[in-house]
């Protein structure tokens, strides 16, 4: 069952469908808010350009050459290059990361779906910020509601992948992405006149290194150590790096998988540039639509994952035609999440079909059930239950308040996947493409018409990208 995308533009659509999703519109604004704005965005953009771009090219090239699921592609390519078959571990860790990410992605996408129904009921009309907040609370504080929406989203995802990747995505994404783009531009225009635009611009584009490098409380005050000094933290840098991978769907094989359906003859440089630019523009537009609402309503930019649900409904509630526009927005965002979800699960499905001889339907259902189950961890995190709380309820009072025990399972899964697994996956991909594969074979995959791009890329994946990722990691371990 080896199929190919029907044209170059369908590959672009599918890859954009994978890249553009909750990462751009839900996650980017709230982590930007948490980590202080300007410097965070700068760090993220630098990671996109110096690490994301070359690694996306590498993933597409690897996938197209291997023509299978990431596990089998890696096995085959390392044999071909005389490397060790252990490189296939990259495929395994990618499958694991994809399933873990989808487990919480689905819960949030479920919230988005719930919001499109709420928007259509007109419930946001003329609400105050407090009213909007209590509408959000009535969802996230009731696990059974979240569970229902999570179940609906996972069922739709399973249905979509069970039908096979190509048909669905091509059609959905080709009308969806332009529509989402237009509505975002509209929301930015709305935000321009809201009175908070200048403040939002300052927040997003004026670098304030302290807000990035020193730990702050949820309310934005700097934390102090025993000597009254601010506490240095490298976490925001890890989050910025991780988000560059997350938002571009890199480091876990999703883009490699889509590359495997790509025809031999198209040149991949220009396509990569299109995918990366669109993804980045969508994230920045989302920020420009949301932060003005934050400031004009005196909200805290660092409130976390609830940020879009507490801001955008305020705008929908007070604009003419807001019921319609709000419904449309959340519906489009739901489809954008769906096209990303499909790419998160597809490497696992493809591997089950190829290597375990499963039928697509069976593979989709089983994988979906496992992910659905892991998603329960995120649902219970929404009420603020931390790992420490869980241990205490299981084993009695243990005074677990330090470090990792302060975080919810959602926060732990998110950090583990986005900030650790994806960057390490990307690091290995760039080492593999730059050092293990023969130059001949990578060069042939590029089929560039421009003779400068290949050499530049080669230097990037050999030295620049891996060194930068390694530097971020060595720094967290205190070695650097
Ligand atoms: N890129 C997607 C988003 O920004 C999420 C994703 C991550 C999809 C990794 C596939 C692989 O929403």
mmCIF file of N, CA and C in Angstrom, residues 35-132:
data_model
loop_
_atom_site.group_PDB
_atom_site.id
_atom_site.type_symbol
_atom_site.label_atom_id
_atom_site.label_comp_id
_atom_site.label_asym_id
_atom_site.label_seq_id
_atom_site.Cartn_x
_atom_site.Cartn_y
_atom_site.Cartn_z
ATOM 1 N N UNK A 35 6.629 33.208 29.955
ATOM 2 C CA UNK A 35 8.071 33.443 30.001
ATOM 3 C C UNK A 35 8.456 34.861 29.600
ATOM 4 N N UNK A 36 7.517 35.784 29.709
ATOM 5 C CA UNK A 36 7.878 37.187 29.702
ATOM 6 C C UNK A 36 7.916 37.903 28.366
ATOM 7 N N UNK A 37 7.479 37.276 27.278
ATOM 8 C CA UNK A 37 7.351 38.035 26.020
ATOM 9 C C UNK A 37 8.626 38.100 25.200
ATOM 10 N N UNK A 38 9.073 39.334 24.920
ATOM 11 C CA UNK A 38 10.140 39.635 23.968
ATOM 12 C C UNK A 38 11.270 38.641 23.788
ATOM 13 N N UNK A 39 12.025 38.376 24.843
ATOM 14 C CA UNK A 39 13.195 37.505 24.682
ATOM 15 C C UNK A 39 12.761 36.074 24.351
ATOM 16 N N UNK A 40 11.638 35.683 24.916
ATOM 17 C CA UNK A 40 11.147 34.334 24.612
ATOM 18 C C UNK A 40 10.864 34.201 23.114
ATOM 19 N N UNK A 41 10.170 35.194 22.552
ATOM 20 C CA UNK A 41 9.845 35.132 21.119
ATOM 21 C C UNK A 41 11.120 35.157 20.288
ATOM 22 N N UNK A 42 12.061 35.981 20.712
ATOM 23 C CA UNK A 42 13.338 36.048 19.995
ATOM 24 C C UNK A 42 14.034 34.676 20.001
ATOM 25 N N UNK A 43 14.096 34.073 21.184
ATOM 26 C CA UNK A 43 14.758 32.765 21.295
ATOM 27 C C UNK A 43 14.056 31.736 20.413
ATOM 28 N N UNK A 44 12.734 31.791 20.435
ATOM 29 C CA UNK A 44 11.943 30.852 19.623
ATOM 30 C C UNK A 44 12.219 31.052 18.135
ATOM 31 N N UNK A 45 12.262 32.322 17.700
ATOM 32 C CA UNK A 45 12.500 32.592 16.271
ATOM 33 C C UNK A 45 13.904 32.144 15.845
ATOM 34 N N UNK A 46 14.885 32.377 16.724
ATOM 35 C CA UNK A 46 16.250 31.930 16.395
ATOM 36 C C UNK A 46 16.288 30.404 16.269
ATOM 37 N N UNK A 47 15.608 29.718 17.189
ATOM 38 C CA UNK A 47 15.568 28.247 17.109
ATOM 39 C C UNK A 47 14.892 27.774 15.828
ATOM 40 N N UNK A 48 13.811 28.454 15.436
ATOM 41 C CA UNK A 48 13.122 28.082 14.196
ATOM 42 C C UNK A 48 14.088 28.183 13.012
ATOM 43 N N UNK A 49 14.810 29.320 12.942
ATOM 44 C CA UNK A 49 15.646 29.567 11.765
ATOM 45 C C UNK A 49 16.885 28.670 11.740
ATOM 46 N N UNK A 50 17.559 28.531 12.872
ATOM 47 C CA UNK A 50 18.842 27.823 12.850
ATOM 48 C C UNK A 50 18.715 26.325 13.109
ATOM 49 N N UNK A 51 17.620 25.918 13.718
ATOM 50 C CA UNK A 51 17.481 24.503 14.056
ATOM 51 C C UNK A 51 16.287 23.887 13.327
ATOM 52 N N UNK A 52 15.143 24.562 13.399
ATOM 53 C CA UNK A 52 13.927 24.004 12.807
ATOM 54 C C UNK A 52 14.024 23.835 11.298
ATOM 55 N N UNK A 53 14.447 24.875 10.619
ATOM 56 C CA UNK A 53 14.525 24.820 9.149
ATOM 57 C C UNK A 53 15.406 23.668 8.662
ATOM 58 N N UNK A 54 16.680 23.620 9.074
ATOM 59 C CA UNK A 54 17.511 22.523 8.565
ATOM 60 C C UNK A 54 17.008 21.143 8.965
ATOM 61 N N UNK A 55 16.438 21.039 10.171
ATOM 62 C CA UNK A 55 15.999 19.710 10.589
ATOM 63 C C UNK A 55 14.727 19.299 9.851
ATOM 64 N N UNK A 56 13.895 20.273 9.494
ATOM 65 C CA UNK A 56 12.728 19.906 8.694
ATOM 66 C C UNK A 56 13.172 19.367 7.331
ATOM 67 N N UNK A 57 14.139 20.039 6.718
ATOM 68 C CA UNK A 57 14.666 19.526 5.447
ATOM 69 C C UNK A 57 15.192 18.109 5.622
ATOM 70 N N UNK A 58 15.921 17.900 6.723
ATOM 71 C CA UNK A 58 16.492 16.572 6.957
ATOM 72 C C UNK A 58 15.395 15.523 7.104
ATOM 73 N N UNK A 59 14.347 15.870 7.866
ATOM 74 C CA UNK A 59 13.286 14.871 8.073
ATOM 75 C C UNK A 59 12.579 14.525 6.775
ATOM 76 N N UNK A 60 12.313 15.552 5.964
ATOM 77 C CA UNK A 60 11.633 15.275 4.695
ATOM 78 C C UNK A 60 12.528 14.385 3.826
ATOM 79 N N UNK A 61 13.818 14.737 3.767
ATOM 80 C CA UNK A 61 14.736 13.972 2.921
ATOM 81 C C UNK A 61 14.836 12.518 3.393
ATOM 82 N N UNK A 62 14.952 12.330 4.705
ATOM 83 C CA UNK A 62 15.037 10.968 5.229
ATOM 84 C C UNK A 62 13.774 10.179 4.913
ATOM 85 N N UNK A 63 12.635 10.800 5.167
ATOM 86 C CA UNK A 63 11.376 10.106 4.938
ATOM 87 C C UNK A 63 11.215 9.719 3.484
ATOM 88 N N UNK A 64 11.530 10.640 2.604
ATOM 89 C CA UNK A 64 11.343 10.365 1.186
ATOM 90 C C UNK A 64 12.270 9.249 0.724
ATOM 91 N N UNK A 65 13.484 9.205 1.293
ATOM 92 C CA UNK A 65 14.406 8.162 0.884
ATOM 93 C C UNK A 65 13.973 6.804 1.453
ATOM 94 N N UNK A 66 13.478 6.808 2.690
ATOM 95 C CA UNK A 66 13.136 5.537 3.336
ATOM 96 C C UNK A 66 11.774 4.985 2.919
ATOM 97 N N UNK A 67 10.843 5.865 2.624
ATOM 98 C CA UNK A 67 9.510 5.478 2.134
ATOM 99 C C UNK A 67 8.704 4.572 3.059
ATOM 100 N N UNK A 68 8.981 4.616 4.367
ATOM 101 C CA UNK A 68 8.216 3.767 5.298
ATOM 102 C C UNK A 68 7.942 4.553 6.576
ATOM 103 N N UNK A 69 7.371 3.855 7.555
ATOM 104 C CA UNK A 69 7.183 4.495 8.855
ATOM 105 C C UNK A 69 8.568 4.810 9.432
ATOM 106 N N UNK A 70 8.662 5.799 10.342
ATOM 107 C CA UNK A 70 9.981 6.210 10.836
ATOM 108 C C UNK A 70 10.858 5.061 11.346
ATOM 109 N N UNK A 71 10.268 4.102 12.078
ATOM 110 C CA UNK A 71 11.097 3.005 12.604
ATOM 111 C C UNK A 71 11.782 2.272 11.448
ATOM 112 N N UNK A 72 11.015 1.895 10.445
ATOM 113 C CA UNK A 72 11.590 1.117 9.345
ATOM 114 C C UNK A 72 12.439 1.970 8.411
ATOM 115 N N UNK A 73 12.066 3.231 8.262
ATOM 116 C CA UNK A 73 12.904 4.140 7.477
ATOM 117 C C UNK A 73 14.285 4.254 8.102
ATOM 118 N N UNK A 74 14.330 4.442 9.418
ATOM 119 C CA UNK A 74 15.624 4.592 10.084
ATOM 120 C C UNK A 74 16.446 3.310 9.989
ATOM 121 N N UNK A 75 15.788 2.171 10.147
ATOM 122 C CA UNK A 75 16.510 0.897 10.033
ATOM 123 C C UNK A 75 17.142 0.785 8.652
ATOM 124 N N UNK A 76 16.324 1.035 7.647
ATOM 125 C CA UNK A 76 16.809 0.858 6.286
ATOM 126 C C UNK A 76 17.919 1.849 5.925
ATOM 127 N N UNK A 77 17.705 3.104 6.298
ATOM 128 C CA UNK A 77 18.711 4.104 5.923
ATOM 129 C C UNK A 77 20.030 3.871 6.656
ATOM 130 N N UNK A 78 19.963 3.366 7.896
ATOM 131 C CA UNK A 78 21.241 3.170 8.578
ATOM 132 C C UNK A 78 21.960 1.941 8.004
ATOM 133 N N UNK A 79 21.208 0.941 7.598
ATOM 134 C CA UNK A 79 21.854 -0.201 6.929
ATOM 135 C C UNK A 79 22.516 0.262 5.635
ATOM 136 N N UNK A 80 21.744 1.042 4.884
ATOM 137 C CA UNK A 80 22.231 1.540 3.598
ATOM 138 C C UNK A 80 23.540 2.314 3.755
ATOM 139 N N UNK A 81 23.634 3.076 4.868
ATOM 140 C CA UNK A 81 24.823 3.906 5.050
ATOM 141 C C UNK A 81 25.897 3.194 5.873
ATOM 142 N N UNK A 82 25.679 1.925 6.169
ATOM 143 C CA UNK A 82 26.645 1.192 6.981
ATOM 144 C C UNK A 82 26.629 1.604 8.444
ATOM 145 N N UNK A 83 25.511 2.195 8.895
ATOM 146 C CA UNK A 83 25.413 2.603 10.303
ATOM 147 C C UNK A 83 24.827 1.484 11.148
ATOM 148 N N UNK A 84 24.678 1.760 12.416
ATOM 149 C CA UNK A 84 24.151 0.751 13.338
ATOM 150 C C UNK A 84 22.615 0.708 13.278
ATOM 151 N N UNK A 85 22.022 -0.493 13.294
ATOM 152 C CA UNK A 85 20.547 -0.554 13.246
ATOM 153 C C UNK A 85 19.881 0.095 14.453
ATOM 154 N N UNK A 86 20.660 0.346 15.503
ATOM 155 C CA UNK A 86 20.072 0.971 16.689
ATOM 156 C C UNK A 86 19.482 2.350 16.385
ATOM 157 N N UNK A 87 19.816 2.934 15.244
ATOM 158 C CA UNK A 87 19.220 4.219 14.884
ATOM 159 C C UNK A 87 17.703 4.133 14.838
ATOM 160 N N UNK A 88 17.186 2.910 14.735
ATOM 161 C CA UNK A 88 15.729 2.808 14.680
ATOM 162 C C UNK A 88 15.077 3.245 15.989
ATOM 163 N N UNK A 89 15.875 3.292 17.053
ATOM 164 C CA UNK A 89 15.332 3.770 18.334
ATOM 165 C C UNK A 89 14.710 5.161 18.181
ATOM 166 N N UNK A 90 15.291 5.913 17.255
ATOM 167 C CA UNK A 90 14.729 7.225 16.932
ATOM 168 C C UNK A 90 13.255 7.114 16.538
ATOM 169 N N UNK A 91 12.950 6.113 15.751
ATOM 170 C CA UNK A 91 11.564 5.887 15.350
ATOM 171 C C UNK A 91 10.699 5.521 16.542
ATOM 172 N N UNK A 92 11.252 4.688 17.409
ATOM 173 C CA UNK A 92 10.488 4.278 18.601
ATOM 174 C C UNK A 92 10.196 5.445 19.514
ATOM 175 N N UNK A 93 11.230 6.234 19.793
ATOM 176 C CA UNK A 93 10.996 7.330 20.739
ATOM 177 C C UNK A 93 10.047 8.347 20.110
ATOM 178 N N UNK A 94 10.082 8.462 18.787
ATOM 179 C CA UNK A 94 9.149 9.353 18.105
ATOM 180 C C UNK A 94 7.711 8.891 18.266
ATOM 181 N N UNK A 95 7.497 7.585 18.128
ATOM 182 C CA UNK A 95 6.140 7.059 18.303
ATOM 183 C C UNK A 95 5.638 7.330 19.716
ATOM 184 N N UNK A 96 6.532 7.092 20.680
ATOM 185 C CA UNK A 96 6.155 7.330 22.078
ATOM 186 C C UNK A 96 5.817 8.808 22.299
ATOM 187 N N UNK A 97 6.695 9.682 21.788
ATOM 188 C CA UNK A 97 6.450 11.119 21.969
ATOM 189 C C UNK A 97 5.124 11.510 21.309
ATOM 190 N N UNK A 98 4.876 11.001 20.117
ATOM 191 C CA UNK A 98 3.636 11.341 19.405
ATOM 192 C C UNK A 98 2.412 10.945 20.209
ATOM 193 N N UNK A 99 2.439 9.738 20.767
ATOM 194 C CA UNK A 99 1.278 9.269 21.534
ATOM 195 C C UNK A 99 1.111 10.090 22.820
ATOM 196 N N UNK A 100 2.212 10.378 23.486
ATOM 197 C CA UNK A 100 2.118 11.171 24.725
ATOM 198 C C UNK A 100 1.591 12.577 24.425
ATOM 199 N N UNK A 101 2.102 13.178 23.344
ATOM 200 C CA UNK A 101 1.631 14.528 23.010
ATOM 201 C C UNK A 101 0.146 14.491 22.677
ATOM 202 N N UNK A 102 -0.249 13.509 21.883
ATOM 203 C CA UNK A 102 -1.662 13.457 21.498
ATOM 204 C C UNK A 102 -2.567 13.272 22.714
ATOM 205 N N UNK A 103 -2.039 12.612 23.766
ATOM 206 C CA UNK A 103 -2.886 12.378 24.936
ATOM 207 C C UNK A 103 -3.372 13.696 25.547
ATOM 208 N N UNK A 104 -2.513 14.713 25.563
ATOM 209 C CA UNK A 104 -3.037 15.984 26.114
ATOM 210 C C UNK A 104 -3.588 16.894 25.028
ATOM 211 N N UNK A 105 -3.015 16.754 23.839
ATOM 212 C CA UNK A 105 -3.505 17.535 22.703
ATOM 213 C C UNK A 105 -5.008 17.312 22.523
ATOM 214 N N UNK A 106 -5.409 16.058 22.699
ATOM 215 C CA UNK A 106 -6.810 15.705 22.512
ATOM 216 C C UNK A 106 -7.703 16.351 23.569
ATOM 217 N N UNK A 107 -7.201 16.455 24.795
ATOM 218 C CA UNK A 107 -8.009 17.079 25.846
ATOM 219 C C UNK A 107 -8.235 18.560 25.516
ATOM 220 N N UNK A 108 -7.167 19.226 25.073
ATOM 221 C CA UNK A 108 -7.302 20.646 24.729
ATOM 222 C C UNK A 108 -8.184 20.809 23.490
ATOM 223 N N UNK A 109 -7.985 19.948 22.504
ATOM 224 C CA UNK A 109 -8.818 20.030 21.300
ATOM 225 C C UNK A 109 -10.284 19.800 21.660
ATOM 226 N N UNK A 110 -10.513 18.943 22.650
ATOM 227 C CA UNK A 110 -11.870 18.733 23.144
ATOM 228 C C UNK A 110 -12.439 20.020 23.728
ATOM 229 N N UNK A 111 -11.609 20.741 24.464
ATOM 230 C CA UNK A 111 -12.059 22.031 24.999
ATOM 231 C C UNK A 111 -12.424 22.986 23.873
ATOM 232 N N UNK A 112 -11.599 22.961 22.820
ATOM 233 C CA UNK A 112 -11.862 23.841 21.676
ATOM 234 C C UNK A 112 -13.221 23.506 21.063
ATOM 235 N N UNK A 113 -13.492 22.217 20.949
ATOM 236 C CA UNK A 113 -14.775 21.803 20.385
ATOM 237 C C UNK A 113 -15.919 22.262 21.288
ATOM 238 N N UNK A 114 -15.730 22.090 22.591
ATOM 239 C CA UNK A 114 -16.745 22.556 23.533
ATOM 240 C C UNK A 114 -16.982 24.052 23.343
ATOM 241 N N UNK A 115 -15.896 24.786 23.121
ATOM 242 C CA UNK A 115 -16.023 26.233 22.952
ATOM 243 C C UNK A 115 -16.727 26.619 21.668
ATOM 244 N N UNK A 116 -16.623 25.797 20.641
ATOM 245 C CA UNK A 116 -17.351 26.209 19.439
ATOM 246 C C UNK A 116 -18.854 26.073 19.670
ATOM 247 N N UNK A 117 -19.246 25.087 20.483
ATOM 248 C CA UNK A 117 -20.674 24.994 20.818
ATOM 249 C C UNK A 117 -21.094 26.131 21.746
ATOM 250 N N UNK A 118 -20.224 26.425 22.708
ATOM 251 C CA UNK A 118 -20.570 27.527 23.620
ATOM 252 C C UNK A 118 -20.694 28.843 22.879
ATOM 253 N N UNK A 119 -19.755 29.077 21.958
ATOM 254 C CA UNK A 119 -19.804 30.328 21.200
ATOM 255 C C UNK A 119 -21.120 30.413 20.438
ATOM 256 N N UNK A 120 -21.533 29.289 19.871
ATOM 257 C CA UNK A 120 -22.736 29.338 19.042
ATOM 258 C C UNK A 120 -23.985 29.568 19.886
ATOM 259 N N UNK A 121 -23.919 29.266 21.190
ATOM 260 C CA UNK A 121 -25.091 29.487 22.034
ATOM 261 C C UNK A 121 -25.220 30.950 22.439
ATOM 262 N N UNK A 122 -24.208 31.752 22.116
ATOM 263 C CA UNK A 122 -24.282 33.170 22.470
ATOM 264 C C UNK A 122 -23.921 33.453 23.918
ATOM 265 N N UNK A 123 -23.362 32.475 24.603
ATOM 266 C CA UNK A 123 -23.099 32.619 26.038
ATOM 267 C C UNK A 123 -22.030 33.685 26.347
ATOM 268 N N UNK A 124 -21.191 33.995 25.336
ATOM 269 C CA UNK A 124 -20.124 34.967 25.594
ATOM 270 C C UNK A 124 -20.594 36.425 25.497
ATOM 271 N N UNK A 125 -21.778 36.613 24.977
ATOM 272 C CA UNK A 125 -22.219 37.988 24.705
ATOM 273 C C UNK A 125 -22.225 38.860 25.953
ATOM 274 N N UNK A 126 -21.548 40.002 25.824
ATOM 275 C CA UNK A 126 -21.508 41.015 26.877
ATOM 276 C C UNK A 126 -21.040 40.486 28.220
ATOM 277 N N UNK A 127 -20.158 39.498 28.211
ATOM 278 C CA UNK A 127 -19.617 38.998 29.474
ATOM 279 C C UNK A 127 -18.449 39.872 29.922
ATOM 280 N N UNK A 128 -18.248 39.916 31.229
ATOM 281 C CA UNK A 128 -17.033 40.543 31.763
ATOM 282 C C UNK A 128 -15.928 39.487 31.799
ATOM 283 N N UNK A 129 -14.708 39.942 32.090
ATOM 284 C CA UNK A 129 -13.598 38.993 32.194
ATOM 285 C C UNK A 129 -13.894 37.928 33.247
ATOM 286 N N UNK A 130 -14.529 38.348 34.354
ATOM 287 C CA UNK A 130 -14.851 37.361 35.392
ATOM 288 C C UNK A 130 -15.865 36.339 34.919
ATOM 289 N N UNK A 131 -16.848 36.831 34.160
ATOM 290 C CA UNK A 131 -17.867 35.922 33.636
ATOM 291 C C UNK A 131 -17.242 34.874 32.720
ATOM 292 N N UNK A 132 -16.327 35.340 31.844
ATOM 293 C CA UNK A 132 -15.675 34.429 30.905
ATOM 294 C C UNK A 132 -14.844 33.402 31.664
#
